[in-house]
């Protein structure tokens, strides 16, 4: 499992730890081969009776530090490797405490605090090393407990179980020490002790191989540190196997080797914590710088931006654009409630939106409000509101982005008034007026004079094309008129023949102008019926012609 918290720079030196593992393995191996080859009869060095209690006390203290850091790491990351390291060193801590308590010579009488057989300490340390190796194997192969494990929510309970179980195992070793096989027999290790030591060595080697493999796959160097630790534990076990003479050279180095193994894990975790602390500091500084830039961006943005706290019903922050727009100073706005600058309708709308959120209903994020400026004039604004939720899912505040649309609203109102005036003029005009689409002649609107002239009802014309009702005597007349309109932009007093609803012919005088209506090109027609005038003119011409013929006669 690849981990984001890798406390060494694997990109710059990805194989340093691997080099140390194999380098130390080779170095210690050569040293021990040399010692085995040139070693004479073991002789006792300086006897230090309190060496073991002091060394194992130091080991217990180191184990306690490792437990705190590894369990703390698991609490944050919920990664299995941290968990099993913590359990492994809980085992070390408890085992070392029992080892010290059963070590002979702690009391003035030369007896241990608990127990009475000298071999009990050896069995306690053997069980401790066995469990330590097993836990390190689990660290390499186990993906439990992870983030999705049930135990991850109650990890402290599982740790308590391990503490009780390991304490029970060590207690049973002390209670039943009389039934344990001897460790030393006739000045030599017993076969049982040798078998036990070999089992420990096999477990350590297995764990080291598995952790190196896991390190190579994941590049999480915590696995590499476990393998590095197991190199020292391997040679410490070997030294304890080949040297049973108390206070001899290998007896001292074997125990020091075990403590050194613990220190590797300890300083590795310390290094991780230091680098993580620095990383968090850098992240905090970057976050502060980012927040500063964010605040500056908001403060100097040309759009009004402010935050509201619903509990205090006050503005939390306002930027310069809000102050400039409303005419209030920043300090004045921060002492006001957002409701103070809304009109009555806006207050009602805003409260309704809050109630909708409280009920779990969604509402439009963009809503139009009327905002009252300090001098009393009304500002039209579209407020884009993003509610902030508390732990119970209820709105606790809002971030609002306001856009001033006052000019647009004034233009819209002026346009609306203009359209209303146009419609009034359109409907009341004595001339027959109509609006139809340029490309196909679809009627959009007609006035009453047009309906009277052609004899139609409004619903018969609106949405109908002029070609569908045979309005023109020659269907091509309209096409010719459109071409002329496209060319000159308008038509004035063009005489056209048409038919009313009853099919009666009409002679009309048409004027037209191209207009834009809802984004499309339309034609505004003005039609005057000149049928009677044309008849009168024809009658007049006929009269003149008759008079002329009479005069010639």
XYZ file of C-alpha atoms in Angstrom:
553
model
C 0.000 0.000 0.000
C 1.557 3.256 -1.123
C 1.606 5.785 1.692
C 1.579 9.547 1.320
C 3.670 9.999 4.496
C 7.087 8.737 3.451
C 9.662 10.358 5.638
C 12.633 9.938 3.297
C 12.895 11.400 -0.172
C 12.480 8.312 -2.294
C 12.768 10.279 -5.525
C 16.281 11.555 -4.744
C 17.651 8.449 -2.977
C 15.220 5.560 -3.426
C 17.793 2.799 -2.698
C 19.766 4.196 0.255
C 17.754 2.253 2.807
C 17.993 -0.919 0.743
C 21.739 -0.409 0.522
C 21.934 -0.007 4.306
C 19.918 -3.183 4.885
C 22.075 -5.396 2.699
C 25.285 -3.568 3.597
C 24.697 -4.053 7.314
C 23.713 -7.664 6.718
C 26.988 -8.349 4.908
C 29.080 -6.353 7.394
C 27.625 -8.034 10.486
C 27.786 -11.405 8.757
C 31.522 -11.018 8.053
C 32.116 -9.773 11.598
C 30.357 -12.754 13.150
C 32.104 -15.227 10.871
C 35.382 -13.693 11.958
C 34.408 -13.876 15.600
C 33.365 -17.503 15.231
C 36.650 -18.388 13.477
C 39.058 -16.595 15.768
C 37.028 -16.880 18.961
C 38.863 -18.531 21.796
C 37.327 -19.945 24.928
C 34.791 -17.409 26.111
C 36.000 -15.440 29.040
C 34.108 -13.200 31.340
C 34.604 -9.495 30.920
C 33.772 -6.979 33.621
C 30.747 -8.138 35.575
C 28.007 -5.514 35.698
C 25.110 -7.011 37.679
C 22.739 -4.139 36.884
C 23.596 -4.148 33.175
C 20.559 -6.189 32.135
C 17.959 -4.356 34.270
C 19.300 -0.978 33.113
C 19.507 -2.038 29.453
C 16.044 -3.568 29.416
C 14.623 -0.538 31.241
C 16.051 1.613 28.480
C 14.566 -0.815 25.945
C 11.176 -0.543 27.638
C 11.370 3.259 27.507
C 12.311 3.144 23.809
C 9.412 0.725 23.192
C 7.010 3.108 24.949
C 8.124 5.977 22.672
C 7.702 3.762 19.597
C 4.220 2.730 20.755
C 3.126 6.343 21.185
C 4.414 7.402 17.766
C 3.251 4.363 15.804
C -0.212 4.239 17.385
C -0.476 8.006 16.862
C 0.434 7.467 13.224
C -2.233 4.779 12.906
C -4.795 7.085 14.528
C -4.170 9.645 11.759
C -3.563 7.384 8.738
C -5.317 4.179 9.831
C -2.608 2.192 8.038
C -1.946 -1.449 9.042
C 1.869 -1.168 9.254
C 1.711 1.494 11.992
C -0.806 -0.587 13.915
C 1.315 -3.761 13.885
C 4.487 -1.880 14.845
C 2.596 -0.474 17.807
C 1.387 -3.949 18.842
C 4.886 -5.396 18.358
C 6.398 -2.901 20.765
C 3.560 -3.238 23.265
C 4.791 -6.841 23.348
C 8.386 -5.585 23.833
C 7.382 -3.190 26.608
C 5.446 -5.832 28.559
C 8.103 -8.498 27.919
C 10.926 -6.226 29.109
C 9.025 -5.340 32.277
C 8.526 -9.036 33.099
C 12.142 -9.790 32.134
C 13.385 -7.188 34.617
C 11.058 -8.448 37.348
C 12.286 -12.042 37.018
C 15.972 -11.111 36.649
C 17.887 -12.496 39.677
C 19.767 -9.994 41.799
C 17.280 -7.124 41.905
C 16.588 -7.713 45.591
C 19.246 -7.498 48.290
C 18.852 -11.189 48.864
C 19.895 -11.845 45.284
C 16.460 -13.093 44.337
C 14.168 -11.672 41.571
C 11.076 -9.675 42.415
C 8.833 -12.365 40.970
C 9.639 -15.969 40.122
C 12.452 -18.082 41.469
C 14.030 -19.953 38.544
C 16.889 -18.408 36.494
C 15.549 -19.898 33.249
C 12.256 -17.970 33.457
C 13.865 -14.774 32.084
C 15.189 -16.686 29.065
C 11.732 -18.062 28.228
C 10.154 -14.602 28.622
C 12.660 -13.064 26.191
C 12.178 -15.990 23.774
C 8.405 -15.490 23.731
C 8.913 -11.738 23.325
C 11.212 -12.232 20.309
C 8.848 -14.803 18.791
C 5.840 -12.491 19.049
C 7.922 -9.550 17.821
C 8.889 -11.505 14.690
C 5.267 -12.589 14.123
C 3.965 -9.028 14.423
C 6.610 -7.798 11.964
C 5.488 -10.504 9.506
C 1.895 -9.306 9.929
C 3.037 -5.729 9.281
C 4.333 -6.875 5.882
C 1.428 -9.057 4.760
C -1.676 -7.725 6.506
C -4.003 -5.056 5.148
C -5.969 -5.133 8.403
C -6.920 -2.962 10.152
C -7.414 -0.419 7.363
C -9.613 2.637 6.870
C -12.668 0.536 6.016
C -12.198 -2.026 8.779
C -14.765 -2.056 11.552
C -11.949 -2.137 14.071
C -10.576 1.159 12.748
C -13.382 3.023 14.487
C -12.575 1.341 17.817
C -8.847 0.626 17.403
C -8.161 1.372 21.063
C -10.307 -1.601 22.072
C -8.206 -3.983 19.982
C -5.037 -2.540 21.552
C -6.487 -3.152 25.016
C -7.166 -6.769 24.019
C -3.538 -7.205 22.863
C -2.225 -5.688 26.111
C -4.329 -8.097 28.159
C -3.380 -11.088 25.998
C 0.383 -10.398 26.053
C 0.319 -9.689 29.794
C -1.547 -12.957 30.322
C 1.041 -14.926 28.309
C 3.936 -13.513 30.349
C 2.048 -14.056 33.595
C 1.456 -17.702 32.690
C 5.191 -18.122 32.036
C 5.898 -16.903 35.575
C 3.082 -18.869 37.179
C 4.012 -22.140 35.476
C 7.774 -21.596 35.436
C 8.330 -24.886 37.271
C 6.894 -26.751 34.276
C 9.040 -25.003 31.655
C 11.898 -27.043 30.138
C 15.412 -25.965 31.149
C 17.282 -23.530 28.915
C 20.785 -24.686 29.838
C 21.680 -28.325 30.373
C 25.179 -29.318 31.523
C 26.636 -25.960 30.556
C 25.143 -26.070 27.070
C 21.860 -24.885 25.549
C 19.155 -27.484 25.752
C 17.704 -28.897 22.559
C 14.402 -27.169 23.330
C 16.146 -23.797 23.609
C 18.033 -24.390 20.348
C 14.821 -25.331 18.516
C 13.102 -22.241 19.912
C 16.018 -20.002 18.829
C 15.958 -21.501 15.321
C 12.213 -20.872 15.069
C 12.804 -17.242 16.054
C 15.547 -16.920 13.429
C 13.267 -18.361 10.717
C 10.482 -15.946 11.667
C 12.903 -12.994 11.647
C 14.326 -13.950 8.229
C 10.810 -14.408 6.818
C 9.706 -11.042 8.159
C 12.818 -9.313 6.802
C 12.308 -10.740 3.305
C 8.606 -9.859 3.259
C 9.220 -6.315 4.487
C 11.987 -5.717 1.923
C 9.609 -6.934 -0.776
C 6.828 -4.666 0.516
C 9.276 -1.755 0.612
C 10.322 -2.331 -3.008
C 6.669 -2.401 -4.107
C 5.310 0.506 -2.079
C 8.434 2.627 -1.437
C 7.007 3.206 2.036
C 10.242 3.250 4.000
C 8.604 2.174 7.225
C 8.729 -1.359 5.788
C 12.421 -0.875 5.030
C 13.103 0.217 8.604
C 11.396 -2.927 9.923
C 13.658 -5.047 7.694
C 16.707 -3.047 8.852
C 15.677 -3.669 12.466
C 15.307 -7.385 11.795
C 18.904 -7.591 10.563
C 20.066 -6.584 14.032
C 17.511 -8.833 15.730
C 18.795 -11.751 13.612
C 22.391 -11.313 14.729
C 21.320 -10.647 18.327
C 19.514 -14.006 18.331
C 22.493 -15.725 16.714
C 24.820 -14.306 19.383
C 22.494 -15.485 22.151
C 22.469 -18.900 20.493
C 26.241 -19.305 20.274
C 27.138 -17.622 23.558
C 25.567 -18.602 26.867
C 28.366 -17.385 29.123
C 26.995 -14.510 31.171
C 29.084 -11.297 31.032
C 31.117 -12.578 28.066
C 31.745 -10.379 25.003
C 29.000 -11.866 22.778
C 26.616 -11.909 25.756
C 26.998 -8.127 26.039
C 26.884 -7.446 22.272
C 23.844 -9.679 21.770
C 21.791 -7.619 24.173
C 23.153 -4.312 22.863
C 22.306 -5.459 19.338
C 18.655 -5.928 20.363
C 18.453 -2.442 21.872
C 20.104 -0.996 18.737
C 17.376 -2.663 16.659
C 14.735 -0.804 18.671
C 16.541 2.504 18.262
C 16.448 2.150 14.476
C 12.649 2.099 14.512
C 12.535 4.851 17.135
C 14.752 7.301 15.249
C 13.073 6.439 11.968
C 9.682 7.385 13.430
C 11.188 10.499 15.046
C 12.583 11.551 11.685
C 9.182 11.026 10.132
C 7.490 13.144 12.774
C 10.036 15.951 12.345
C 9.626 15.989 8.575
C 5.858 15.776 8.881
C 5.915 18.677 11.337
C 7.981 20.742 8.891
C 5.682 19.744 6.065
C 2.623 20.789 8.056
C 4.320 24.078 8.920
C 5.035 24.716 5.235
C 1.487 23.689 4.374
C 0.165 26.078 7.024
C 2.281 28.928 5.644
C 1.087 28.165 2.115
C -2.488 28.030 3.379
C -2.080 31.396 5.106
C -0.595 32.874 1.946
C -3.394 31.344 -0.117
C -6.037 32.722 2.263
C -4.364 36.130 2.120
C -4.449 36.120 -1.683
C -8.038 34.858 -1.585
C -9.076 37.692 0.745
C -7.286 40.234 -1.423
C -8.930 38.814 -4.526
C -12.357 39.057 -2.908
C -11.706 42.486 -1.420
C -10.611 44.020 -4.709
C -13.040 42.132 -6.945
C -15.282 44.410 -9.042
C -18.305 42.314 -8.018
C -19.903 42.669 -4.595
C -19.023 39.736 -2.313
C -19.953 39.327 1.335
C -20.441 36.683 4.029
C -23.391 36.464 6.417
C -23.711 34.696 9.770
C -27.301 33.598 10.419
C -26.755 33.168 14.150
C -25.716 36.765 14.765
C -27.691 37.988 11.737
C -24.758 40.205 10.839
C -22.380 40.689 7.963
C -19.107 38.846 8.596
C -17.083 40.255 5.715
C -17.812 42.701 2.906
C -15.553 43.716 0.071
C -14.914 47.172 -1.371
C -17.425 46.722 -4.175
C -20.284 46.239 -1.677
C -19.267 49.404 0.194
C -19.014 51.387 -3.047
C -22.338 50.067 -4.314
C -24.371 50.709 -1.159
C -22.598 53.860 0.016
C -21.931 52.397 3.480
C -18.532 52.283 5.148
C -17.239 48.795 5.932
C -17.666 49.304 9.677
C -21.271 50.409 9.142
C -22.130 47.316 7.110
C -20.507 44.960 9.628
C -22.818 46.381 12.299
C -25.933 45.822 10.164
C -28.066 42.822 9.364
C -28.448 41.788 5.704
C -32.190 42.281 6.169
C -31.527 45.985 6.906
C -30.546 46.648 3.296
C -33.330 44.638 1.611
C -36.789 45.920 0.804
C -39.829 44.205 2.347
C -40.278 41.808 -0.558
C -36.576 40.910 -0.489
C -36.684 40.178 3.251
C -39.615 37.855 2.722
C -37.920 36.083 -0.195
C -34.655 35.636 1.693
C -36.414 34.175 4.750
C -38.423 31.802 2.556
C -35.195 30.541 0.986
C -33.682 29.893 4.427
C -36.814 27.986 5.432
C -36.583 25.907 2.273
C -33.005 24.906 3.160
C -34.055 24.052 6.709
C -36.682 21.689 5.266
C -34.105 20.106 2.959
C -35.662 21.646 -0.134
C -33.483 23.142 -2.854
C -34.008 26.627 -4.159
C -32.556 28.682 -6.970
C -29.060 29.938 -6.214
C -29.587 33.146 -8.207
C -32.393 35.416 -7.052
C -33.164 39.036 -7.885
C -33.422 41.445 -4.947
C -33.949 45.151 -4.414
C -31.198 46.565 -2.201
C -31.585 49.857 -0.356
C -28.496 52.081 -0.561
C -27.498 54.376 2.289
C -28.986 57.435 0.530
C -32.280 55.562 0.031
C -32.159 54.837 -3.686
C -32.958 51.312 -4.869
C -30.320 49.068 -6.393
C -31.412 46.082 -8.422
C -29.092 43.125 -7.813
C -28.886 39.441 -8.605
C -27.569 37.687 -5.498
C -25.920 34.309 -5.948
C -26.235 32.724 -2.495
C -24.241 29.698 -1.354
C -25.397 28.495 2.060
C -22.932 27.191 4.657
C -24.097 24.253 6.750
C -23.422 23.446 10.388
C -22.806 19.963 11.819
C -26.552 19.268 11.860
C -26.925 20.182 8.193
C -28.727 23.455 8.872
C -27.760 26.774 7.251
C -25.381 28.660 9.539
C -24.385 31.341 7.078
C -23.947 32.182 3.436
C -21.422 33.432 0.941
C -23.117 35.912 -1.399
C -21.940 37.237 -4.742
C -23.988 40.227 -5.877
C -24.214 41.628 -9.409
C -25.525 45.161 -9.908
C -28.165 45.016 -12.646
C -29.690 48.449 -12.003
C -28.803 49.837 -15.437
C -30.096 46.727 -17.130
C -33.345 46.902 -15.170
C -33.785 50.572 -16.074
C -33.226 49.746 -19.743
C -35.661 46.837 -19.479
C -38.283 49.032 -17.826
C -37.781 51.743 -20.432
C -38.097 49.137 -23.154
C -41.202 47.731 -21.504
C -42.731 51.192 -21.334
C -41.801 51.773 -24.960
C -43.402 48.473 -25.948
C -46.524 49.370 -24.011
C -46.727 52.726 -25.783
C -46.141 51.011 -29.115
C -48.893 48.453 -28.400
C -51.324 51.200 -27.442
C -50.515 53.120 -30.621
C -50.625 49.873 -32.590
C -54.067 48.871 -31.341
C -55.662 52.311 -31.498
C -54.338 53.235 -34.944
C -57.153 53.692 -37.538
C -54.921 52.144 -40.184
C -54.919 48.353 -40.470
C -51.639 47.283 -38.869
C -50.065 43.835 -38.725
C -46.762 42.264 -37.696
C -45.671 39.151 -39.553
C -42.492 37.165 -39.821
C -40.276 38.183 -42.684
C -39.277 34.773 -43.968
C -42.675 33.038 -44.098
C -45.408 35.631 -43.438
C -46.580 34.154 -40.141
C -48.834 36.639 -38.326
C -47.572 37.676 -34.895
C -50.096 40.429 -34.126
C -52.813 42.493 -35.816
C -54.861 45.454 -34.613
C -58.639 45.849 -34.597
C -58.646 47.952 -37.774
C -56.931 45.077 -39.611
C -59.547 42.611 -38.332
C -62.401 44.882 -39.455
C -60.832 45.402 -42.863
C -60.336 41.738 -43.668
C -63.230 40.332 -41.633
C -61.243 37.837 -39.540
C -61.234 37.054 -35.831
C -57.905 37.473 -34.030
C -57.509 33.770 -33.299
C -57.966 33.014 -37.001
C -54.920 35.067 -37.933
C -52.381 34.802 -35.101
C -50.037 31.909 -35.879
C -51.339 31.643 -39.467
C -49.414 32.464 -42.651
C -50.799 34.964 -45.121
C -50.417 32.377 -47.897
C -52.679 29.949 -46.021
C -55.682 32.284 -46.150
C -55.176 33.495 -49.755
C -54.948 37.100 -48.679
C -53.123 38.254 -51.798
C -54.582 38.031 -55.291
C -51.210 36.941 -56.586
C -49.165 34.901 -54.037
C -45.988 36.197 -55.652
C -46.935 39.749 -54.719
C -45.712 39.227 -51.148
C -42.406 37.726 -52.311
C -41.848 40.690 -54.589
C -42.666 43.013 -51.707
C -40.170 41.203 -49.417
C -37.421 41.530 -52.041
C -38.143 45.239 -52.367
C -38.145 45.573 -48.580
C -34.798 43.819 -48.256
C -33.379 46.132 -50.890
C -34.676 49.500 -49.647
C -35.447 48.718 -45.996
C -39.006 50.071 -46.289
C -41.977 50.398 -48.680
C -44.254 53.408 -48.989
C -47.744 53.476 -50.515
C -47.459 50.333 -52.634
C -50.766 49.464 -54.273
C -51.682 45.798 -53.896
C -54.744 43.663 -54.631
C -56.006 41.479 -51.789
C -59.049 39.505 -50.663
C -61.000 39.648 -47.413
C -62.349 36.601 -45.597
C -65.461 36.492 -47.816
C -63.279 36.481 -50.916
C -64.255 40.030 -51.875
C -61.455 41.882 -53.675
C -59.778 44.779 -51.978
C -57.499 47.405 -53.377
C -55.036 48.418 -50.668
C -52.257 50.878 -50.229
C -49.470 49.183 -48.274
C -46.547 50.687 -46.396
C -44.064 48.379 -44.664
C -40.934 48.546 -42.537
C -38.534 45.844 -41.409
C -38.283 45.501 -37.587
C -36.511 43.215 -35.130
C -38.862 41.418 -32.769
C -37.541 38.931 -30.180
C -34.333 38.389 -32.113
C -36.024 37.705 -35.478
C -36.724 39.856 -38.505
C -40.382 40.874 -38.953
C -42.428 43.225 -41.093
C -44.690 45.950 -39.753
C -47.459 46.466 -42.313
C -49.762 49.468 -42.558
C -52.679 48.763 -44.896
C -55.239 51.322 -46.095
C -58.329 50.262 -48.012
C -58.568 52.419 -51.136
C -61.211 50.294 -52.867
C -63.912 53.016 -52.627
C -61.466 55.675 -53.683
C -60.427 53.622 -56.678
C -64.104 53.115 -57.589
C -64.738 56.842 -57.268
C -61.698 57.575 -59.398
C -62.917 55.088 -61.984
C -66.379 56.608 -61.887
C -64.872 60.068 -62.301
C -62.774 58.948 -65.233
C -65.849 57.330 -66.803
C -67.805 60.552 -66.359
C -65.018 62.570 -67.916
C -64.828 60.163 -70.809
C -68.610 60.408 -71.371
C -68.554 64.202 -71.257
C -65.703 64.238 -73.716
C -67.618 62.057 -76.160
C -70.719 64.264 -75.814
C -68.623 67.339 -76.523
C -67.173 65.819 -79.665
C -70.676 64.853 -80.809
